Amino acid sequence: MEERKKLEPIPFGTPFPESEEAPEGVITVRWQDAPAPLADVTPQIVYQELSGEQQHIQLFKPMTMEMMPNPNAEPKTYPLIVYVPGSAWMRQMVWLGLSKALEAVNRGYAFAIVEYRPTEIAPFPAQTVDCKSAIRYLRKHAAELGIDPERIGLWGDSSGGHTVALTAITRDDYPNSEENSGPGCEVRCVADFFGVSDITEMVYYPSVLPHYGLNIPEALLLGNRDVHENYEEAQKANPVAWLSADKPTPPFLMMHAAGDTIVPFNQSVLLYNRLRELGKEVTFYKLLGGDHGMGGFNSPEAIAITFDFFAKYLKE
């Protein structure tokens, strides 16, 4: 039997030869890959445990296709988008953010879906406190998680929009938890999509839901207390009330459907007008023909606008 030459492994980084074998009938082609939303997922990261439950982060990063990574290469770090899904401040369906996560990793971002405590176990300010705690955790563990602690942006919709807006505006001020320590929770930019900005004002604009009395999302946010009978406490939960000219505020991107049946369009108008009045940087898109998170928010145009915004502040 003819002795066959055993080959040594080809050194990493050198050109790899293509096989010249061509069996009869084989169809030889050369195709270029289209970008594929492949993600390296670290699920169920416990960033804190409060109110008798664990709160989690689902972390997505771009997947590298290297079979044999170069041990001498610098570890990759990615700009981070922290996303808070809306839920009327109740228990979130965090996997509804999966399409956003895949779009983000396909564009070179890490993407963290943050779970906050729902109002059924903890009223305000728990949700904002949790968002701040999640940012601090991610910043503290940035090296091991492969994220850039200096390039963090926020994104939220509906009650998640309320949470990220309040987080970005108040930074390391109230509301906070006594357990919060270590790195700060400031961010470079924030995308607030159809978020709530003043829980006392929704009742004065068209909606398919009641925005007064008890057992409604706004009341449950305050521990099931009527927001109009507890006006001072309600103001603490309003992002628009915390804005001031002398306090730094990151750039805002806002998007809201003109026909939103749940969170009135005016909620974004209130915040937008106050940001402009104080000379803050803000861009606001009024979406015609849409509803609460539907009818254009997942269009190529909306996606391009959103990620152009993040690229401006997290990549440039």
PDB file of C-alpha atoms in Angstrom:
ATOM      1  CA  MET A   1       0.000   0.000   0.000  1.00  0.00           C
ATOM      2  CA  GLU A   2       1.360   3.382  -1.010  1.00  0.00           C
ATOM      3  CA  GLU A   3       2.449   5.469   1.942  1.00  0.00           C
ATOM      4  CA  ARG A   4       0.492   8.713   2.165  1.00  0.00           C
ATOM      5  CA  LYS A   5       1.964  11.941   3.409  1.00  0.00           C
ATOM      6  CA  LYS A   6       0.465  13.199   6.635  1.00  0.00           C
ATOM      7  CA  LEU A   7      -0.070  16.940   6.602  1.00  0.00           C
ATOM      8  CA  GLU A   8       0.756  19.319   9.400  1.00  0.00           C
ATOM      9  CA  PRO A   9      -1.916  21.851  10.441  1.00  0.00           C
ATOM     10  CA  ILE A  10      -1.799  25.037   8.400  1.00  0.00           C
ATOM     11  CA  PRO A  11      -0.662  27.972  10.579  1.00  0.00           C
ATOM     12  CA  PHE A  12      -3.427  30.309  11.641  1.00  0.00           C
ATOM     13  CA  GLY A  13      -3.698  33.399   9.448  1.00  0.00           C
ATOM     14  CA  THR A  14      -2.057  31.974   6.332  1.00  0.00           C
ATOM     15  CA  PRO A  15      -4.063  31.563   3.096  1.00  0.00           C
ATOM     16  CA  PHE A  16      -5.988  28.313   3.091  1.00  0.00           C
ATOM     17  CA  PRO A  17      -5.971  26.364  -0.207  1.00  0.00           C
ATOM     18  CA  GLU A  18      -9.225  25.460  -1.902  1.00  0.00           C
ATOM     19  CA  SER A  19      -9.582  21.830  -2.896  1.00  0.00           C
ATOM     20  CA  GLU A  20      -9.024  21.137  -6.580  1.00  0.00           C
ATOM     21  CA  GLU A  21     -11.094  17.964  -6.520  1.00  0.00           C
ATOM     22  CA  ALA A  22     -13.969  18.054  -9.015  1.00  0.00           C
ATOM     23  CA  PRO A  23     -15.959  14.790  -9.137  1.00  0.00           C
ATOM     24  CA  GLU A  24     -18.001  14.255 -12.300  1.00  0.00           C
ATOM     25  CA  GLY A  25     -21.391  15.936 -12.082  1.00  0.00           C
ATOM     26  CA  VAL A  26     -20.474  18.358  -9.277  1.00  0.00           C
ATOM     27  CA  ILE A  27     -21.702  21.927  -9.816  1.00  0.00           C
ATOM     28  CA  THR A  28     -19.019  24.457  -8.954  1.00  0.00           C
ATOM     29  CA  VAL A  29     -20.178  27.924  -7.880  1.00  0.00           C
ATOM     30  CA  ARG A  30     -18.792  30.969  -6.077  1.00  0.00           C
ATOM     31  CA  TRP A  31     -21.311  32.881  -3.966  1.00  0.00           C
ATOM     32  CA  GLN A  32     -20.977  35.810  -1.591  1.00  0.00           C
ATOM     33  CA  ASP A  33     -22.664  35.619   1.773  1.00  0.00           C
ATOM     34  CA  ALA A  34     -25.373  38.122   2.562  1.00  0.00           C
ATOM     35  CA  PRO A  35     -25.210  39.526   6.108  1.00  0.00           C
ATOM     36  CA  ALA A  36     -26.825  37.032   8.442  1.00  0.00           C
ATOM     37  CA  PRO A  37     -28.174  37.947  11.888  1.00  0.00           C
ATOM     38  CA  LEU A  38     -26.138  35.378  13.816  1.00  0.00           C
ATOM     39  CA  ALA A  39     -25.825  36.042  17.518  1.00  0.00           C
ATOM     40  CA  ASP A  40     -23.668  34.834  20.353  1.00  0.00           C
ATOM     41  CA  VAL A  41     -26.249  34.670  23.153  1.00  0.00           C
ATOM     42  CA  THR A  42     -25.644  34.713  26.902  1.00  0.00           C
ATOM     43  CA  PRO A  43     -29.136  34.116  28.328  1.00  0.00           C
ATOM     44  CA  GLN A  44     -30.531  34.632  31.798  1.00  0.00           C
ATOM     45  CA  ILE A  45     -27.741  36.713  33.316  1.00  0.00           C
ATOM     46  CA  VAL A  46     -28.848  37.474  36.881  1.00  0.00           C
ATOM     47  CA  TYR A  47     -27.979  41.093  37.537  1.00  0.00           C
ATOM     48  CA  GLN A  48     -29.826  41.389  40.842  1.00  0.00           C
ATOM     49  CA  GLU A  49     -32.313  39.646  43.114  1.00  0.00           C
ATOM     50  CA  LEU A  50     -34.973  41.854  44.696  1.00  0.00           C
ATOM     51  CA  SER A  51     -38.602  41.507  45.810  1.00  0.00           C
ATOM     52  CA  GLY A  52     -38.194  37.734  46.064  1.00  0.00           C
ATOM     53  CA  GLU A  53     -37.254  37.243  42.410  1.00  0.00           C
ATOM     54  CA  GLN A  54     -34.197  37.273  40.189  1.00  0.00           C
ATOM     55  CA  GLN A  55     -34.011  39.922  37.491  1.00  0.00           C
ATOM     56  CA  HIS A  56     -32.301  38.934  34.249  1.00  0.00           C
ATOM     57  CA  ILE A  57     -30.450  40.292  31.240  1.00  0.00           C
ATOM     58  CA  GLN A  58     -30.454  38.513  27.880  1.00  0.00           C
ATOM     59  CA  LEU A  59     -27.193  39.489  26.172  1.00  0.00           C
ATOM     60  CA  PHE A  60     -26.602  39.187  22.415  1.00  0.00           C
ATOM     61  CA  LYS A  61     -23.312  39.855  20.628  1.00  0.00           C
ATOM     62  CA  PRO A  62     -22.124  39.420  17.041  1.00  0.00           C
ATOM     63  CA  MET A  63     -21.034  35.845  16.420  1.00  0.00           C
ATOM     64  CA  THR A  64     -17.536  35.310  15.097  1.00  0.00           C
ATOM     65  CA  MET A  65     -17.206  32.511  12.567  1.00  0.00           C
ATOM     66  CA  GLU A  66     -13.574  31.723  13.376  1.00  0.00           C
ATOM     67  CA  MET A  67     -13.146  28.033  14.079  1.00  0.00           C
ATOM     68  CA  MET A  68      -9.694  28.659  15.575  1.00  0.00           C
ATOM     69  CA  PRO A  69      -9.570  32.136  17.152  1.00  0.00           C
ATOM     70  CA  ASN A  70      -6.214  33.844  17.286  1.00  0.00           C
ATOM     71  CA  PRO A  71      -5.091  33.725  20.937  1.00  0.00           C
ATOM     72  CA  ASN A  72      -2.845  36.734  20.350  1.00  0.00           C
ATOM     73  CA  ALA A  73      -5.618  38.977  19.043  1.00  0.00           C
ATOM     74  CA  GLU A  74      -7.056  41.756  21.180  1.00  0.00           C
ATOM     75  CA  PRO A  75     -10.420  40.780  22.735  1.00  0.00           C
ATOM     76  CA  LYS A  76     -13.308  42.250  20.771  1.00  0.00           C
ATOM     77  CA  THR A  77     -15.606  44.701  22.479  1.00  0.00           C
ATOM     78  CA  TYR A  78     -18.842  46.070  21.062  1.00  0.00           C
ATOM     79  CA  PRO A  79     -20.904  49.208  21.631  1.00  0.00           C
ATOM     80  CA  LEU A  80     -23.948  48.276  23.679  1.00  0.00           C
ATOM     81  CA  ILE A  81     -27.657  48.978  23.233  1.00  0.00           C
ATOM     82  CA  VAL A  82     -29.650  48.342  26.404  1.00  0.00           C
ATOM     83  CA  TYR A  83     -33.272  47.604  25.501  1.00  0.00           C
ATOM     84  CA  VAL A  84     -36.240  47.677  27.899  1.00  0.00           C
ATOM     85  CA  PRO A  85     -39.410  46.074  26.438  1.00  0.00           C
ATOM     86  CA  GLY A  86     -42.732  47.678  27.232  1.00  0.00           C
ATOM     87  CA  SER A  87     -45.361  45.839  29.249  1.00  0.00           C
ATOM     88  CA  ALA A  88     -47.601  48.470  30.861  1.00  0.00           C
ATOM     89  CA  TRP A  89     -45.052  48.106  33.706  1.00  0.00           C
ATOM     90  CA  MET A  90     -46.330  44.579  34.266  1.00  0.00           C
ATOM     91  CA  ARG A  91     -44.413  41.362  33.577  1.00  0.00           C
ATOM     92  CA  GLN A  92     -42.517  41.665  30.316  1.00  0.00           C
ATOM     93  CA  MET A  93     -42.391  39.277  27.380  1.00  0.00           C
ATOM     94  CA  VAL A  94     -38.672  39.862  26.913  1.00  0.00           C
ATOM     95  CA  TRP A  95     -38.320  37.689  23.810  1.00  0.00           C
ATOM     96  CA  LEU A  96     -40.450  40.130  21.839  1.00  0.00           C
ATOM     97  CA  GLY A  97     -37.190  42.062  21.545  1.00  0.00           C
ATOM     98  CA  LEU A  98     -35.502  39.239  19.633  1.00  0.00           C
ATOM     99  CA  SER A  99     -35.880  40.811  16.173  1.00  0.00           C
ATOM    100  CA  LYS A 100     -34.315  44.036  17.475  1.00  0.00           C
ATOM    101  CA  ALA A 101     -31.477  42.045  19.033  1.00  0.00           C
ATOM    102  CA  LEU A 102     -30.693  40.223  15.787  1.00  0.00           C
ATOM    103  CA  GLU A 103     -30.799  43.457  13.805  1.00  0.00           C
ATOM    104  CA  ALA A 104     -28.432  45.049  16.311  1.00  0.00           C
ATOM    105  CA  VAL A 105     -25.846  42.250  16.303  1.00  0.00           C
ATOM    106  CA  ASN A 106     -25.970  42.175  12.508  1.00  0.00           C
ATOM    107  CA  ARG A 107     -24.899  45.835  12.625  1.00  0.00           C
ATOM    108  CA  GLY A 108     -22.057  45.257  15.060  1.00  0.00           C
ATOM    109  CA  TYR A 109     -23.663  46.028  18.438  1.00  0.00           C
ATOM    110  CA  ALA A 110     -24.062  44.082  21.633  1.00  0.00           C
ATOM    111  CA  PHE A 111     -27.705  44.126  22.702  1.00  0.00           C
ATOM    112  CA  ALA A 112     -28.993  43.592  26.238  1.00  0.00           C
ATOM    113  CA  ILE A 113     -32.689  42.968  26.920  1.00  0.00           C
ATOM    114  CA  VAL A 114     -33.393  44.082  30.488  1.00  0.00           C
ATOM    115  CA  GLU A 115     -36.057  42.574  32.703  1.00  0.00           C
ATOM    116  CA  TYR A 116     -37.462  44.856  35.374  1.00  0.00           C
ATOM    117  CA  ARG A 117     -39.657  44.038  38.367  1.00  0.00           C
ATOM    118  CA  PRO A 118     -43.330  44.194  37.358  1.00  0.00           C
ATOM    119  CA  THR A 119     -45.803  46.302  39.297  1.00  0.00           C
ATOM    120  CA  GLU A 120     -47.473  43.162  40.636  1.00  0.00           C
ATOM    121  CA  ILE A 121     -44.435  42.656  42.896  1.00  0.00           C
ATOM    122  CA  ALA A 122     -42.905  46.159  43.095  1.00  0.00           C
ATOM    123  CA  PRO A 123     -44.398  49.562  42.170  1.00  0.00           C
ATOM    124  CA  PHE A 124     -42.493  52.638  41.023  1.00  0.00           C
ATOM    125  CA  PRO A 125     -39.612  53.417  41.226  1.00  0.00           C
ATOM    126  CA  ALA A 126     -38.621  49.732  40.961  1.00  0.00           C
ATOM    127  CA  GLN A 127     -38.629  49.663  37.148  1.00  0.00           C
ATOM    128  CA  THR A 128     -36.283  52.635  36.782  1.00  0.00           C
ATOM    129  CA  VAL A 129     -34.098  51.470  39.668  1.00  0.00           C
ATOM    130  CA  ASP A 130     -33.747  48.104  37.916  1.00  0.00           C
ATOM    131  CA  CYS A 131     -32.798  49.670  34.597  1.00  0.00           C
ATOM    132  CA  LYS A 132     -30.075  51.664  36.334  1.00  0.00           C
ATOM    133  CA  SER A 133     -28.869  48.564  38.186  1.00  0.00           C
ATOM    134  CA  ALA A 134     -28.679  46.626  34.905  1.00  0.00           C
ATOM    135  CA  ILE A 135     -26.559  49.354  33.287  1.00  0.00           C
ATOM    136  CA  ARG A 136     -24.227  49.400  36.276  1.00  0.00           C
ATOM    137  CA  TYR A 137     -23.905  45.623  36.183  1.00  0.00           C
ATOM    138  CA  LEU A 138     -23.105  45.619  32.471  1.00  0.00           C
ATOM    139  CA  ARG A 139     -20.579  48.413  32.881  1.00  0.00           C
ATOM    140  CA  LYS A 140     -18.922  46.704  35.848  1.00  0.00           C
ATOM    141  CA  HIS A 141     -18.632  43.380  33.976  1.00  0.00           C
ATOM    142  CA  ALA A 142     -17.889  44.916  30.570  1.00  0.00           C
ATOM    143  CA  ALA A 143     -14.493  43.267  30.100  1.00  0.00           C
ATOM    144  CA  GLU A 144     -15.723  39.721  30.675  1.00  0.00           C
ATOM    145  CA  LEU A 145     -18.906  40.324  28.635  1.00  0.00           C
ATOM    146  CA  GLY A 146     -17.087  41.834  25.647  1.00  0.00           C
ATOM    147  CA  ILE A 147     -18.803  45.228  25.666  1.00  0.00           C
ATOM    148  CA  ASP A 148     -17.484  48.779  25.639  1.00  0.00           C
ATOM    149  CA  PRO A 149     -18.442  50.447  28.945  1.00  0.00           C
ATOM    150  CA  GLU A 150     -18.008  53.918  27.423  1.00  0.00           C
ATOM    151  CA  ARG A 151     -20.383  53.371  24.497  1.00  0.00           C
ATOM    152  CA  ILE A 152     -23.815  52.532  25.896  1.00  0.00           C
ATOM    153  CA  GLY A 153     -27.196  53.641  24.529  1.00  0.00           C
ATOM    154  CA  LEU A 154     -30.753  53.023  25.718  1.00  0.00           C
ATOM    155  CA  TRP A 155     -33.848  51.942  23.792  1.00  0.00           C
ATOM    156  CA  GLY A 156     -37.343  51.330  25.102  1.00  0.00           C
ATOM    157  CA  ASP A 157     -40.936  51.347  23.936  1.00  0.00           C
ATOM    158  CA  SER A 158     -44.205  52.140  25.725  1.00  0.00           C
ATOM    159  CA  SER A 159     -43.572  51.616  29.469  1.00  0.00           C
ATOM    160  CA  GLY A 160     -40.033  50.676  28.458  1.00  0.00           C
ATOM    161  CA  GLY A 161     -39.759  54.066  26.764  1.00  0.00           C
ATOM    162  CA  HIS A 162     -40.886  55.672  30.016  1.00  0.00           C
ATOM    163  CA  THR A 163     -38.256  53.687  31.921  1.00  0.00           C
ATOM    164  CA  VAL A 164     -35.326  54.499  29.629  1.00  0.00           C
ATOM    165  CA  ALA A 165     -36.301  58.171  29.402  1.00  0.00           C
ATOM    166  CA  LEU A 166     -36.436  58.501  33.179  1.00  0.00           C
ATOM    167  CA  THR A 167     -33.166  56.573  33.514  1.00  0.00           C
ATOM    168  CA  ALA A 168     -31.361  58.772  30.981  1.00  0.00           C
ATOM    169  CA  ILE A 169     -32.707  62.017  32.436  1.00  0.00           C
ATOM    170  CA  THR A 170     -32.115  61.292  36.151  1.00  0.00           C
ATOM    171  CA  ARG A 171     -28.813  59.378  35.706  1.00  0.00           C
ATOM    172  CA  ASP A 172     -27.322  58.711  39.159  1.00  0.00           C
ATOM    173  CA  ASP A 173     -29.915  60.845  40.952  1.00  0.00           C
ATOM    174  CA  TYR A 174     -33.273  59.633  42.307  1.00  0.00           C
ATOM    175  CA  PRO A 175     -34.665  57.047  41.831  1.00  0.00           C
ATOM    176  CA  ASN A 176     -31.926  54.732  43.029  1.00  0.00           C
ATOM    177  CA  SER A 177     -31.542  51.674  45.194  1.00  0.00           C
ATOM    178  CA  GLU A 178     -29.375  51.484  48.297  1.00  0.00           C
ATOM    179  CA  GLU A 179     -27.735  48.478  46.657  1.00  0.00           C
ATOM    180  CA  ASN A 180     -26.588  50.597  43.696  1.00  0.00           C
ATOM    181  CA  SER A 181     -22.875  51.224  43.859  1.00  0.00           C
ATOM    182  CA  GLY A 182     -19.860  51.183  41.601  1.00  0.00           C
ATOM    183  CA  PRO A 183     -19.991  52.480  38.023  1.00  0.00           C
ATOM    184  CA  GLY A 184     -22.463  55.158  37.025  1.00  0.00           C
ATOM    185  CA  CYS A 185     -25.522  54.585  34.830  1.00  0.00           C
ATOM    186  CA  GLU A 186     -25.076  57.480  32.388  1.00  0.00           C
ATOM    187  CA  VAL A 187     -25.572  56.697  28.682  1.00  0.00           C
ATOM    188  CA  ARG A 188     -24.625  58.381  25.418  1.00  0.00           C
ATOM    189  CA  CYS A 189     -28.076  58.433  23.812  1.00  0.00           C
ATOM    190  CA  VAL A 190     -31.629  57.186  24.237  1.00  0.00           C
ATOM    191  CA  ALA A 191     -34.369  56.047  21.845  1.00  0.00           C
ATOM    192  CA  ASP A 192     -37.804  56.533  23.434  1.00  0.00           C
ATOM    193  CA  PHE A 193     -40.532  54.993  21.268  1.00  0.00           C
ATOM    194  CA  PHE A 194     -44.158  55.815  22.136  1.00  0.00           C
ATOM    195  CA  GLY A 195     -43.219  56.119  25.796  1.00  0.00           C
ATOM    196  CA  VAL A 196     -45.208  57.629  28.642  1.00  0.00           C
ATOM    197  CA  SER A 197     -43.925  61.006  29.839  1.00  0.00           C
ATOM    198  CA  ASP A 198     -46.696  62.261  32.179  1.00  0.00           C
ATOM    199  CA  ILE A 199     -49.118  59.751  33.701  1.00  0.00           C
ATOM    200  CA  THR A 200     -51.495  62.509  34.823  1.00  0.00           C
ATOM    201  CA  GLU A 201     -52.098  63.799  31.284  1.00  0.00           C
ATOM    202  CA  MET A 202     -53.174  60.669  29.369  1.00  0.00           C
ATOM    203  CA  VAL A 203     -56.783  60.929  30.473  1.00  0.00           C
ATOM    204  CA  TYR A 204     -57.251  64.154  28.495  1.00  0.00           C
ATOM    205  CA  TYR A 205     -56.526  62.589  25.084  1.00  0.00           C
ATOM    206  CA  PRO A 206     -58.275  59.872  23.012  1.00  0.00           C
ATOM    207  CA  SER A 207     -57.530  56.281  24.004  1.00  0.00           C
ATOM    208  CA  VAL A 208     -59.209  52.869  23.935  1.00  0.00           C
ATOM    209  CA  LEU A 209     -58.263  52.389  27.609  1.00  0.00           C
ATOM    210  CA  PRO A 210     -59.406  54.257  30.704  1.00  0.00           C
ATOM    211  CA  HIS A 211     -56.695  56.453  32.180  1.00  0.00           C
ATOM    212  CA  TYR A 212     -58.343  57.268  35.500  1.00  0.00           C
ATOM    213  CA  GLY A 213     -59.273  55.409  38.679  1.00  0.00           C
ATOM    214  CA  LEU A 214     -57.789  52.199  40.053  1.00  0.00           C
ATOM    215  CA  ASN A 215     -56.593  48.909  38.528  1.00  0.00           C
ATOM    216  CA  ILE A 216     -55.172  50.597  35.428  1.00  0.00           C
ATOM    217  CA  PRO A 217     -51.452  50.539  34.537  1.00  0.00           C
ATOM    218  CA  GLU A 218     -50.737  54.072  35.773  1.00  0.00           C
ATOM    219  CA  ALA A 219     -52.471  53.459  39.108  1.00  0.00           C
ATOM    220  CA  LEU A 220     -50.722  50.105  39.558  1.00  0.00           C
ATOM    221  CA  LEU A 221     -47.425  51.854  38.886  1.00  0.00           C
ATOM    222  CA  LEU A 222     -48.093  53.898  42.039  1.00  0.00           C
ATOM    223  CA  GLY A 223     -49.137  50.874  44.071  1.00  0.00           C
ATOM    224  CA  ASN A 224     -52.743  50.990  42.796  1.00  0.00           C
ATOM    225  CA  ARG A 225     -53.398  54.597  43.745  1.00  0.00           C
ATOM    226  CA  ASP A 226     -55.313  57.055  41.597  1.00  0.00           C
ATOM    227  CA  VAL A 227     -52.719  59.245  39.879  1.00  0.00           C
ATOM    228  CA  HIS A 228     -54.925  62.356  40.054  1.00  0.00           C
ATOM    229  CA  GLU A 229     -55.549  61.953  43.770  1.00  0.00           C
ATOM    230  CA  ASN A 230     -51.820  61.428  44.354  1.00  0.00           C
ATOM    231  CA  TYR A 231     -50.513  64.133  42.052  1.00  0.00           C
ATOM    232  CA  GLU A 232     -47.211  64.812  43.826  1.00  0.00           C
ATOM    233  CA  GLU A 233     -46.281  61.128  43.860  1.00  0.00           C
ATOM    234  CA  ALA A 234     -47.290  60.848  40.206  1.00  0.00           C
ATOM    235  CA  GLN A 235     -44.946  63.696  39.293  1.00  0.00           C
ATOM    236  CA  LYS A 236     -41.990  61.687  40.599  1.00  0.00           C
ATOM    237  CA  ALA A 237     -42.765  59.061  37.945  1.00  0.00           C
ATOM    238  CA  ASN A 238     -42.930  61.581  35.087  1.00  0.00           C
ATOM    239  CA  PRO A 239     -39.782  61.923  32.946  1.00  0.00           C
ATOM    240  CA  VAL A 240     -40.864  65.373  31.787  1.00  0.00           C
ATOM    241  CA  ALA A 241     -40.837  66.604  35.403  1.00  0.00           C
ATOM    242  CA  TRP A 242     -37.156  65.750  35.925  1.00  0.00           C
ATOM    243  CA  LEU A 243     -35.718  67.731  33.032  1.00  0.00           C
ATOM    244  CA  SER A 244     -33.720  70.842  33.836  1.00  0.00           C
ATOM    245  CA  ALA A 245     -31.545  73.225  31.844  1.00  0.00           C
ATOM    246  CA  ASP A 246     -28.448  72.757  34.012  1.00  0.00           C
ATOM    247  CA  LYS A 247     -28.476  68.927  34.141  1.00  0.00           C
ATOM    248  CA  PRO A 248     -26.834  67.024  31.253  1.00  0.00           C
ATOM    249  CA  THR A 249     -29.312  65.113  29.093  1.00  0.00           C
ATOM    250  CA  PRO A 250     -28.239  62.661  26.372  1.00  0.00           C
ATOM    251  CA  PRO A 251     -29.583  63.066  22.814  1.00  0.00           C
ATOM    252  CA  PHE A 252     -33.082  61.649  22.306  1.00  0.00           C
ATOM    253  CA  LEU A 253     -34.657  59.894  19.339  1.00  0.00           C
ATOM    254  CA  MET A 254     -38.448  59.736  19.640  1.00  0.00           C
ATOM    255  CA  MET A 255     -40.981  57.918  17.472  1.00  0.00           C
ATOM    256  CA  HIS A 256     -44.741  57.740  18.060  1.00  0.00           C
ATOM    257  CA  ALA A 257     -47.743  56.829  15.897  1.00  0.00           C
ATOM    258  CA  ALA A 258     -50.241  59.641  15.413  1.00  0.00           C
ATOM    259  CA  GLY A 259     -53.063  57.123  15.883  1.00  0.00           C
ATOM    260  CA  ASP A 260     -51.693  55.344  18.973  1.00  0.00           C
ATOM    261  CA  THR A 261     -54.776  53.891  20.683  1.00  0.00           C
ATOM    262  CA  ILE A 262     -53.094  53.140  24.035  1.00  0.00           C
ATOM    263  CA  VAL A 263     -50.445  55.778  24.798  1.00  0.00           C
ATOM    264  CA  PRO A 264     -51.722  59.064  23.351  1.00  0.00           C
ATOM    265  CA  PHE A 265     -49.434  60.755  20.834  1.00  0.00           C
ATOM    266  CA  ASN A 266     -49.450  63.813  23.092  1.00  0.00           C
ATOM    267  CA  GLN A 267     -47.249  61.937  25.592  1.00  0.00           C
ATOM    268  CA  SER A 268     -44.302  62.250  23.237  1.00  0.00           C
ATOM    269  CA  VAL A 269     -45.273  65.821  22.331  1.00  0.00           C
ATOM    270  CA  LEU A 270     -45.004  66.826  25.994  1.00  0.00           C
ATOM    271  CA  LEU A 271     -41.508  65.420  26.363  1.00  0.00           C
ATOM    272  CA  TYR A 272     -40.332  66.677  22.977  1.00  0.00           C
ATOM    273  CA  ASN A 273     -41.523  70.222  23.640  1.00  0.00           C
ATOM    274  CA  ARG A 274     -39.860  70.295  27.060  1.00  0.00           C
ATOM    275  CA  LEU A 275     -36.571  68.955  25.662  1.00  0.00           C
ATOM    276  CA  ARG A 276     -36.575  71.624  22.946  1.00  0.00           C
ATOM    277  CA  GLU A 277     -37.550  74.347  25.425  1.00  0.00           C
ATOM    278  CA  LEU A 278     -34.468  73.487  27.495  1.00  0.00           C
ATOM    279  CA  GLY A 279     -32.168  73.356  24.471  1.00  0.00           C
ATOM    280  CA  LYS A 280     -31.656  69.587  24.582  1.00  0.00           C
ATOM    281  CA  GLU A 281     -30.844  67.545  21.491  1.00  0.00           C
ATOM    282  CA  VAL A 282     -33.900  65.644  20.243  1.00  0.00           C
ATOM    283  CA  THR A 283     -35.287  64.235  16.987  1.00  0.00           C
ATOM    284  CA  PHE A 284     -38.969  63.283  16.834  1.00  0.00           C
ATOM    285  CA  TYR A 285     -40.767  61.240  14.163  1.00  0.00           C
ATOM    286  CA  LYS A 286     -44.562  61.329  13.954  1.00  0.00           C
ATOM    287  CA  LEU A 287     -45.670  58.101  12.258  1.00  0.00           C
ATOM    288  CA  LEU A 288     -48.867  58.311  10.199  1.00  0.00           C
ATOM    289  CA  GLY A 289     -51.003  55.220   9.710  1.00  0.00           C
ATOM    290  CA  GLY A 290     -49.576  53.362  12.691  1.00  0.00           C
ATOM    291  CA  ASP A 291     -50.747  52.283  16.117  1.00  0.00           C
ATOM    292  CA  HIS A 292     -49.103  51.242  19.382  1.00  0.00           C
ATOM    293  CA  GLY A 293     -45.870  49.653  18.128  1.00  0.00           C
ATOM    294  CA  MET A 294     -47.446  48.595  14.836  1.00  0.00           C
ATOM    295  CA  GLY A 295     -47.817  49.935  11.324  1.00  0.00           C
ATOM    296  CA  GLY A 296     -44.344  51.088  10.399  1.00  0.00           C
ATOM    297  CA  PHE A 297     -42.085  50.672  13.425  1.00  0.00           C
ATOM    298  CA  ASN A 298     -40.493  47.582  11.867  1.00  0.00           C
ATOM    299  CA  SER A 299     -40.232  49.079   8.393  1.00  0.00           C
ATOM    300  CA  PRO A 300     -36.796  49.397   6.727  1.00  0.00           C
ATOM    301  CA  GLU A 301     -37.132  53.171   7.049  1.00  0.00           C
ATOM    302  CA  ALA A 302     -37.740  53.084  10.813  1.00  0.00           C
ATOM    303  CA  ILE A 303     -34.963  50.549  11.361  1.00  0.00           C
ATOM    304  CA  ALA A 304     -32.514  52.651   9.329  1.00  0.00           C
ATOM    305  CA  ILE A 305     -33.412  55.804  11.279  1.00  0.00           C
ATOM    306  CA  THR A 306     -32.981  54.015  14.600  1.00  0.00           C
ATOM    307  CA  PHE A 307     -29.599  52.477  13.847  1.00  0.00           C
ATOM    308  CA  ASP A 308     -28.299  55.605  12.143  1.00  0.00           C
ATOM    309  CA  PHE A 309     -29.051  57.348  15.436  1.00  0.00           C
ATOM    310  CA  PHE A 310     -27.184  54.754  17.482  1.00  0.00           C
ATOM    311  CA  ALA A 311     -24.274  54.756  15.030  1.00  0.00           C
ATOM    312  CA  LYS A 312     -23.913  58.536  15.384  1.00  0.00           C
ATOM    313  CA  TYR A 313     -23.433  58.353  19.151  1.00  0.00           C
ATOM    314  CA  LEU A 314     -22.028  54.876  19.742  1.00  0.00           C
ATOM    315  CA  LYS A 315     -19.760  54.301  16.755  1.00  0.00           C
ATOM    316  CA  GLU A 316     -18.492  57.661  15.521  1.00  0.00           C
TER     317      GLU A 316
END
